[in-house]
Structures are given as C-alpha cells and as structure tokens.
JSON list of C-alpha atoms in Angstrom, two decimals:
[
{"chain": "A", "resi": 1242, "resn": "MET", "atom": "CA", "xyz": [-83.51, -8.46, 20.04]},
{"chain": "A", "resi": 1243, "resn": "SER", "atom": "CA", "xyz": [-82.78, -6.30, 16.97]},
{"chain": "A", "resi": 1244, "resn": "SER", "atom": "CA", "xyz": [-80.56, -3.95, 19.00]},
{"chain": "A", "resi": 1245, "resn": "MET", "atom": "CA", "xyz": [-78.20, -6.75, 19.95]},
{"chain": "A", "resi": 1246, "resn": "SER", "atom": "CA", "xyz": [-75.09, -7.50, 18.08]},
{"chain": "A", "resi": 1247, "resn": "PHE", "atom": "CA", "xyz": [-74.52, -10.92, 16.48]},
{"chain": "A", "resi": 1248, "resn": "GLN", "atom": "CA", "xyz": [-72.03, -11.81, 19.24]},
{"chain": "A", "resi": 1249, "resn": "GLU", "atom": "CA", "xyz": [-74.57, -11.00, 22.07]},
{"chain": "A", "resi": 1250, "resn": "LYS", "atom": "CA", "xyz": [-77.24, -13.06, 20.25]},
{"chain": "A", "resi": 1251, "resn": "SER", "atom": "CA", "xyz": [-74.83, -15.87, 19.74]},
{"chain": "A", "resi": 1252, "resn": "ALA", "atom": "CA", "xyz": [-73.86, -15.80, 23.49]},
{"chain": "A", "resi": 1253, "resn": "TRP", "atom": "CA", "xyz": [-77.53, -15.84, 24.49]},
{"chain": "A", "resi": 1254, "resn": "GLY", "atom": "CA", "xyz": [-78.29, -18.82, 22.26]},
{"chain": "A", "resi": 1255, "resn": "THR", "atom": "CA", "xyz": [-75.25, -20.69, 23.27]},
{"chain": "A", "resi": 1256, "resn": "LEU", "atom": "CA", "xyz": [-75.90, -20.10, 26.94]},
{"chain": "A", "resi": 1257, "resn": "VAL", "atom": "CA", "xyz": [-79.50, -21.26, 26.95]},
{"chain": "A", "resi": 1258, "resn": "SER", "atom": "CA", "xyz": [-78.53, -24.26, 24.75]},
{"chain": "A", "resi": 1259, "resn": "LEU", "atom": "CA", "xyz": [-75.60, -25.15, 27.00]},
{"chain": "A", "resi": 1260, "resn": "LEU", "atom": "CA", "xyz": [-77.58, -24.81, 30.24]},
{"chain": "A", "resi": 1261, "resn": "VAL", "atom": "CA", "xyz": [-80.32, -27.09, 29.00]},
{"chain": "A", "resi": 1262, "resn": "ILE", "atom": "CA", "xyz": [-78.07, -29.66, 27.36]},
{"chain": "A", "resi": 1263, "resn": "GLY", "atom": "CA", "xyz": [-75.82, -29.53, 30.43]},
{"chain": "A", "resi": 1264, "resn": "ALA", "atom": "CA", "xyz": [-78.69, -29.98, 32.83]},
{"chain": "A", "resi": 1265, "resn": "LEU", "atom": "CA", "xyz": [-79.81, -33.07, 30.80]},
{"chain": "A", "resi": 1266, "resn": "TYR", "atom": "CA", "xyz": [-76.24, -34.48, 30.74]},
{"chain": "A", "resi": 1267, "resn": "PHE", "atom": "CA", "xyz": [-75.53, -34.08, 34.35]},
{"chain": "A", "resi": 1268, "resn": "SER", "atom": "CA", "xyz": [-78.98, -35.24, 35.41]},
{"chain": "A", "resi": 1269, "resn": "SER", "atom": "CA", "xyz": [-78.38, -38.41, 33.32]},
{"chain": "A", "resi": 1270, "resn": "VAL", "atom": "CA", "xyz": [-74.99, -38.95, 34.91]},
{"chain": "A", "resi": 1271, "resn": "ILE", "atom": "CA", "xyz": [-76.49, -38.59, 38.34]},
{"chain": "A", "resi": 1272, "resn": "ASN", "atom": "CA", "xyz": [-79.24, -41.09, 37.53]},
{"chain": "A", "resi": 1273, "resn": "LEU", "atom": "CA", "xyz": [-76.66, -43.51, 36.18]},
{"chain": "A", "resi": 1274, "resn": "TRP", "atom": "CA", "xyz": [-74.62, -43.07, 39.37]},
{"chain": "A", "resi": 1275, "resn": "ARG", "atom": "CA", "xyz": [-77.61, -43.74, 41.55]},
{"chain": "A", "resi": 1276, "resn": "ALA", "atom": "CA", "xyz": [-78.37, -46.84, 39.65]},
{"chain": "A", "resi": 1277, "resn": "GLU", "atom": "CA", "xyz": [-74.75, -47.89, 39.86]},
{"chain": "A", "resi": 1278, "resn": "GLN", "atom": "CA", "xyz": [-74.55, -47.88, 36.09]},
{"chain": "A", "resi": 1279, "resn": "LEU", "atom": "CA", "xyz": [-72.05, -45.17, 35.67]},
{"chain": "A", "resi": 1280, "resn": "HIS", "atom": "CA", "xyz": [-68.98, -46.39, 33.83]},
{"chain": "A", "resi": 1281, "resn": "MET", "atom": "CA", "xyz": [-66.75, -44.91, 31.15]},
{"chain": "A", "resi": 1282, "resn": "ALA", "atom": "CA", "xyz": [-68.62, -46.47, 28.23]},
{"chain": "A", "resi": 1283, "resn": "ALA", "atom": "CA", "xyz": [-71.91, -45.06, 29.38]},
{"chain": "A", "resi": 1284, "resn": "MET", "atom": "CA", "xyz": [-70.42, -41.74, 29.97]},
{"chain": "A", "resi": 1285, "resn": "PHE", "atom": "CA", "xyz": [-68.77, -41.64, 26.61]},
{"chain": "A", "resi": 1286, "resn": "GLY", "atom": "CA", "xyz": [-72.06, -42.39, 24.93]},
{"chain": "A", "resi": 1287, "resn": "LEU", "atom": "CA", "xyz": [-73.75, -39.64, 26.92]},
{"chain": "A", "resi": 1288, "resn": "SER", "atom": "CA", "xyz": [-71.06, -37.22, 26.03]},
{"chain": "A", "resi": 1289, "resn": "VAL", "atom": "CA", "xyz": [-70.99, -37.88, 22.38]},
{"chain": "A", "resi": 1290, "resn": "GLY", "atom": "CA", "xyz": [-74.87, -37.90, 22.04]},
{"chain": "A", "resi": 1291, "resn": "PHE", "atom": "CA", "xyz": [-75.24, -34.68, 23.89]},
{"chain": "A", "resi": 1292, "resn": "THR", "atom": "CA", "xyz": [-72.37, -32.97, 22.10]},
{"chain": "A", "resi": 1293, "resn": "ILE", "atom": "CA", "xyz": [-73.95, -33.95, 18.74]},
{"chain": "A", "resi": 1294, "resn": "LEU", "atom": "CA", "xyz": [-77.25, -32.61, 19.92]},
{"chain": "A", "resi": 1295, "resn": "LEU", "atom": "CA", "xyz": [-75.65, -29.32, 21.11]},
{"chain": "A", "resi": 1296, "resn": "VAL", "atom": "CA", "xyz": [-73.81, -28.89, 17.78]},
{"chain": "A", "resi": 1297, "resn": "ILE", "atom": "CA", "xyz": [-77.11, -29.39, 15.79]},
{"chain": "A", "resi": 1298, "resn": "ILE", "atom": "CA", "xyz": [-78.92, -26.94, 17.90]},
{"chain": "A", "resi": 1299, "resn": "LEU", "atom": "CA", "xyz": [-76.19, -24.22, 17.80]},
{"chain": "A", "resi": 1300, "resn": "VAL", "atom": "CA", "xyz": [-75.60, -24.57, 13.97]},
{"chain": "A", "resi": 1301, "resn": "GLY", "atom": "CA", "xyz": [-79.39, -24.25, 13.45]},
{"chain": "A", "resi": 1302, "resn": "PHE", "atom": "CA", "xyz": [-79.51, -21.26, 15.79]},
{"chain": "A", "resi": 1303, "resn": "HIS", "atom": "CA", "xyz": [-76.56, -19.48, 14.26]},
{"chain": "A", "resi": 1304, "resn": "ILE", "atom": "CA", "xyz": [-77.85, -19.95, 10.78]},
{"chain": "A", "resi": 1305, "resn": "LEU", "atom": "CA", "xyz": [-81.06, -18.49, 11.79]},
{"chain": "A", "resi": 1306, "resn": "VAL", "atom": "CA", "xyz": [-79.46, -15.47, 13.63]},
{"chain": "A", "resi": 1307, "resn": "ALA", "atom": "CA", "xyz": [-77.09, -14.90, 10.71]},
{"chain": "A", "resi": 1308, "resn": "ALA", "atom": "CA", "xyz": [-79.79, -15.00, 8.17]},
{"chain": "A", "resi": 1309, "resn": "ILE", "atom": "CA", "xyz": [-81.92, -12.47, 10.23]},
{"chain": "A", "resi": 1310, "resn": "SER", "atom": "CA", "xyz": [-79.12, -10.15, 11.30]},
{"chain": "A", "resi": 1311, "resn": "GLY", "atom": "CA", "xyz": [-77.10, -9.95, 8.09]},
{"chain": "A", "resi": 1312, "resn": "ALA", "atom": "CA", "xyz": [-73.44, -9.40, 7.89]},
{"chain": "A", "resi": 1313, "resn": "GLU", "atom": "CA", "xyz": [-71.66, -7.73, 10.96]},
{"chain": "A", "resi": 1314, "resn": "ASN", "atom": "CA", "xyz": [-68.12, -6.88, 11.51]},
{"chain": "A", "resi": 1315, "resn": "GLU", "atom": "CA", "xyz": [-66.40, -7.61, 14.85]},
{"chain": "A", "resi": 1316, "resn": "ASP", "atom": "CA", "xyz": [-65.24, -4.21, 16.32]},
{"chain": "A", "resi": 1317, "resn": "GLU", "atom": "CA", "xyz": [-62.67, -3.41, 19.09]},
{"chain": "A", "resi": 1318, "resn": "ARG", "atom": "CA", "xyz": [-65.43, -3.52, 21.64]},
{"chain": "A", "resi": 1319, "resn": "ASP", "atom": "CA", "xyz": [-66.42, -7.08, 20.70]},
{"chain": "A", "resi": 1320, "resn": "ARG", "atom": "CA", "xyz": [-62.72, -8.22, 20.80]},
{"chain": "A", "resi": 1321, "resn": "LEU", "atom": "CA", "xyz": [-62.28, -6.54, 24.24]},
{"chain": "A", "resi": 1322, "resn": "ILE", "atom": "CA", "xyz": [-65.39, -8.26, 25.68]},
{"chain": "A", "resi": 1323, "resn": "ALA", "atom": "CA", "xyz": [-64.27, -11.69, 24.27]},
{"chain": "A", "resi": 1324, "resn": "TRP", "atom": "CA", "xyz": [-60.90, -11.13, 25.85]},
{"chain": "A", "resi": 1325, "resn": "ARG", "atom": "CA", "xyz": [-62.16, -10.11, 29.29]},
{"chain": "A", "resi": 1326, "resn": "SER", "atom": "CA", "xyz": [-64.80, -12.84, 29.52]},
{"chain": "A", "resi": 1327, "resn": "GLY", "atom": "CA", "xyz": [-62.35, -15.34, 28.17]},
{"chain": "A", "resi": 1328, "resn": "ASN", "atom": "CA", "xyz": [-59.68, -14.40, 30.67]},
{"chain": "A", "resi": 1329, "resn": "THR", "atom": "CA", "xyz": [-62.07, -14.84, 33.55]},
{"chain": "A", "resi": 1330, "resn": "SER", "atom": "CA", "xyz": [-63.27, -18.09, 32.16]},
{"chain": "A", "resi": 1331, "resn": "GLY", "atom": "CA", "xyz": [-59.71, -19.29, 32.09]},
{"chain": "A", "resi": 1332, "resn": "LEU", "atom": "CA", "xyz": [-59.33, -18.49, 35.68]},
{"chain": "A", "resi": 1333, "resn": "VAL", "atom": "CA", "xyz": [-62.41, -20.40, 36.63]},
{"chain": "A", "resi": 1334, "resn": "LEU", "atom": "CA", "xyz": [-61.24, -23.37, 34.65]},
{"chain": "A", "resi": 1335, "resn": "GLY", "atom": "CA", "xyz": [-57.80, -23.23, 36.34]},
{"chain": "A", "resi": 1336, "resn": "PHE", "atom": "CA", "xyz": [-59.43, -23.02, 39.74]},
{"chain": "A", "resi": 1337, "resn": "CYS", "atom": "CA", "xyz": [-61.63, -26.08, 38.78]},
{"chain": "A", "resi": 1338, "resn": "VAL", "atom": "CA", "xyz": [-58.62, -28.06, 37.71]},
{"chain": "A", "resi": 1339, "resn": "VAL", "atom": "CA", "xyz": [-56.49, -27.36, 40.76]},
{"chain": "A", "resi": 1340, "resn": "SER", "atom": "CA", "xyz": [-59.55, -28.21, 42.91]},
{"chain": "A", "resi": 1341, "resn": "ILE", "atom": "CA", "xyz": [-59.88, -31.55, 41.13]},
{"chain": "A", "resi": 1342, "resn": "VAL", "atom": "CA", "xyz": [-56.18, -32.25, 41.61]},
{"chain": "A", "resi": 1343, "resn": "LEU", "atom": "CA", "xyz": [-56.67, -31.51, 45.33]},
{"chain": "A", "resi": 1344, "resn": "MET", "atom": "CA", "xyz": [-59.89, -33.67, 45.46]},
{"chain": "A", "resi": 1345, "resn": "ILE", "atom": "CA", "xyz": [-57.64, -36.59, 43.97]},
{"chain": "A", "resi": 1346, "resn": "ILE", "atom": "CA", "xyz": [-54.77, -35.99, 46.38]},
{"chain": "A", "resi": 1347, "resn": "GLY", "atom": "CA", "xyz": [-56.98, -35.50, 49.32]},
{"chain": "A", "resi": 1348, "resn": "GLY", "atom": "CA", "xyz": [-59.02, -38.64, 48.48]},
{"chain": "A", "resi": 1349, "resn": "GLY", "atom": "CA", "xyz": [-55.86, -40.66, 48.36]},
{"chain": "A", "resi": 1350, "resn": "MET", "atom": "CA", "xyz": [-54.70, -39.16, 51.75]},
{"chain": "A", "resi": 1351, "resn": "VAL", "atom": "CA", "xyz": [-57.72, -40.26, 53.59]},
{"chain": "A", "resi": 1352, "resn": "GLY", "atom": "CA", "xyz": [-58.28, -43.54, 51.77]},
{"chain": "A", "resi": 1353, "resn": "ALA", "atom": "CA", "xyz": [-61.43, -42.46, 49.91]},
{"chain": "A", "resi": 1354, "resn": "SER", "atom": "CA", "xyz": [-60.90, -44.26, 46.49]},
{"chain": "A", "resi": 1355, "resn": "PHE", "atom": "CA", "xyz": [-64.28, -42.93, 45.29]},
{"chain": "A", "resi": 1356, "resn": "TRP", "atom": "CA", "xyz": [-62.62, -39.50, 44.51]},
{"chain": "A", "resi": 1357, "resn": "GLN", "atom": "CA", "xyz": [-59.89, -41.22, 42.38]},
{"chain": "A", "resi": 1358, "resn": "GLN", "atom": "CA", "xyz": [-62.11, -43.11, 40.14]},
{"chain": "A", "resi": 1359, "resn": "PRO", "atom": "CA", "xyz": [-61.58, -42.18, 36.54]},
{"chain": "A", "resi": 1360, "resn": "VAL", "atom": "CA", "xyz": [-65.31, -41.72, 35.70]},
{"chain": "A", "resi": 1361, "resn": "ILE", "atom": "CA", "xyz": [-65.61, -39.37, 38.73]},
{"chain": "A", "resi": 1362, "resn": "ILE", "atom": "CA", "xyz": [-62.47, -37.39, 37.77]},
{"chain": "A", "resi": 1363, "resn": "ALA", "atom": "CA", "xyz": [-63.73, -37.15, 34.09]},
{"chain": "A", "resi": 1364, "resn": "ASN", "atom": "CA", "xyz": [-67.15, -35.88, 35.15]},
{"chain": "A", "resi": 1365, "resn": "ALA", "atom": "CA", "xyz": [-65.50, -33.38, 37.49]},
{"chain": "A", "resi": 1366, "resn": "LEU", "atom": "CA", "xyz": [-63.41, -32.12, 34.62]},
{"chain": "A", "resi": 1367, "resn": "MET", "atom": "CA", "xyz": [-66.46, -31.94, 32.43]},
{"chain": "A", "resi": 1368, "resn": "ALA", "atom": "CA", "xyz": [-68.30, -29.89, 35.15]},
{"chain": "A", "resi": 1369, "resn": "GLY", "atom": "CA", "xyz": [-65.26, -27.59, 35.33]},
{"chain": "A", "resi": 1370, "resn": "VAL", "atom": "CA", "xyz": [-65.37, -26.91, 31.52]},
{"chain": "A", "resi": 1371, "resn": "PHE", "atom": "CA", "xyz": [-69.03, -26.54, 31.68]},
{"chain": "A", "resi": 1372, "resn": "LEU", "atom": "CA", "xyz": [-68.81, -23.95, 34.45]},
{"chain": "A", "resi": 1373, "resn": "SER", "atom": "CA", "xyz": [-66.00, -22.05, 32.77]},
{"chain": "A", "resi": 1374, "resn": "THR", "atom": "CA", "xyz": [-68.00, -21.85, 29.53]},
{"chain": "A", "resi": 1375, "resn": "VAL", "atom": "CA", "xyz": [-71.18, -20.70, 31.33]},
{"chain": "A", "resi": 1376, "resn": "VAL", "atom": "CA", "xyz": [-69.09, -17.96, 33.11]},
{"chain": "A", "resi": 1377, "resn": "GLU", "atom": "CA", "xyz": [-67.68, -16.83, 29.73]},
{"chain": "A", "resi": 1378, "resn": "LEU", "atom": "CA", "xyz": [-71.01, -16.61, 28.10]},
{"chain": "A", "resi": 1379, "resn": "ALA", "atom": "CA", "xyz": [-72.73, -14.95, 31.01]},
{"chain": "A", "resi": 1380, "resn": "LEU", "atom": "CA", "xyz": [-69.92, -12.43, 31.23]},
{"chain": "A", "resi": 1381, "resn": "THR", "atom": "CA", "xyz": [-70.02, -11.80, 27.45]},
{"chain": "A", "resi": 1382, "resn": "ILE", "atom": "CA", "xyz": [-73.73, -11.00, 27.82]},
{"chain": "A", "resi": 1383, "resn": "TRP", "atom": "CA", "xyz": [-73.20, -8.84, 30.83]},
{"chain": "A", "resi": 1384, "resn": "PHE", "atom": "CA", "xyz": [-70.45, -6.91, 29.22]},
{"chain": "A", "resi": 1385, "resn": "HIS", "atom": "CA", "xyz": [-72.57, -6.32, 26.16]},
{"chain": "A", "resi": 1386, "resn": "ARG", "atom": "CA", "xyz": [-75.52, -5.16, 28.22]},
{"chain": "A", "resi": 1387, "resn": "ARG", "atom": "CA", "xyz": [-73.22, -3.04, 30.30]},
{"chain": "A", "resi": 1388, "resn": "GLY", "atom": "CA", "xyz": [-71.83, -1.16, 27.39]},
{"chain": "A", "resi": 1389, "resn": "ILE", "atom": "CA", "xyz": [-68.17, -2.17, 27.72]}
]
C-alpha cells in the first residue's frame, strides 16, 4: 500500500466505503418496498442517515491516509486519470438519466404508473449517481494500476 499514491488510496477507500454503504442503502430501500413502507419521508431519512455515515467514514479514512502518507502534490498523470475516469463517469450518468426518462415515458405509454412514482424515480436517479461514481472510482484505480 506504500507504493500507491494518495489519490489511489483515496479511490480505494472511497470505493469500498461506497459499495458497503450503497449496498446497505439499496437493501434497506428494497426491504421497505417489499413491506410497502417505501415513501419519500422514509427514503429521505435513509438518504440523510447513510450520507452522514459515509461522510464520517471517509473523513476518518482520509485523515488516516493523509497522516500516514504525508504531503503529496498532484501531478499531470493524476489530473489525466481524474479527467478520463470523470469523463467516462459522466457518460454513464448521462446514459442512466436518459434511461430513466425513457422509463417514465414508456411507463406512461403502457399505463404502468409504478414507473412514474416519485419515490421510484428518485431511487432510480440515486442508483444512476451511485453507478457512475463506482465507475469513476474503479477506473481511477484501474488507470493508476495500469500506469496511465
């Protein structure tokens, strides 16, 4: 782990934390949906709670990594990696948003009001943001490992 840059360590910690917190969030949403208890107030509470938990974990992790690693300057390679992974992440997010819009339109065309419920749309958007962030972090790690 000592051969990794701060950016790569940050990406690893953020990715692992995000996958764990995301899995907990979406499993809670699915359980609420199965129990027919999924509504905006419950979703808002889950979102705020898991966001606060994620921030606490990431702040602690980054303080630990910064204390161990010491000061590092971002170089041109780090900026290129961030740009490439961010660009691809943006494409994934755009695809997700267009898919959700098509889901809403398609649901309206066939009379499936389930796909037009605000809580379903909000969770679909959350899933899109989650997916694009996971793609960005995974690509950041892959580009660092690959040596770009």
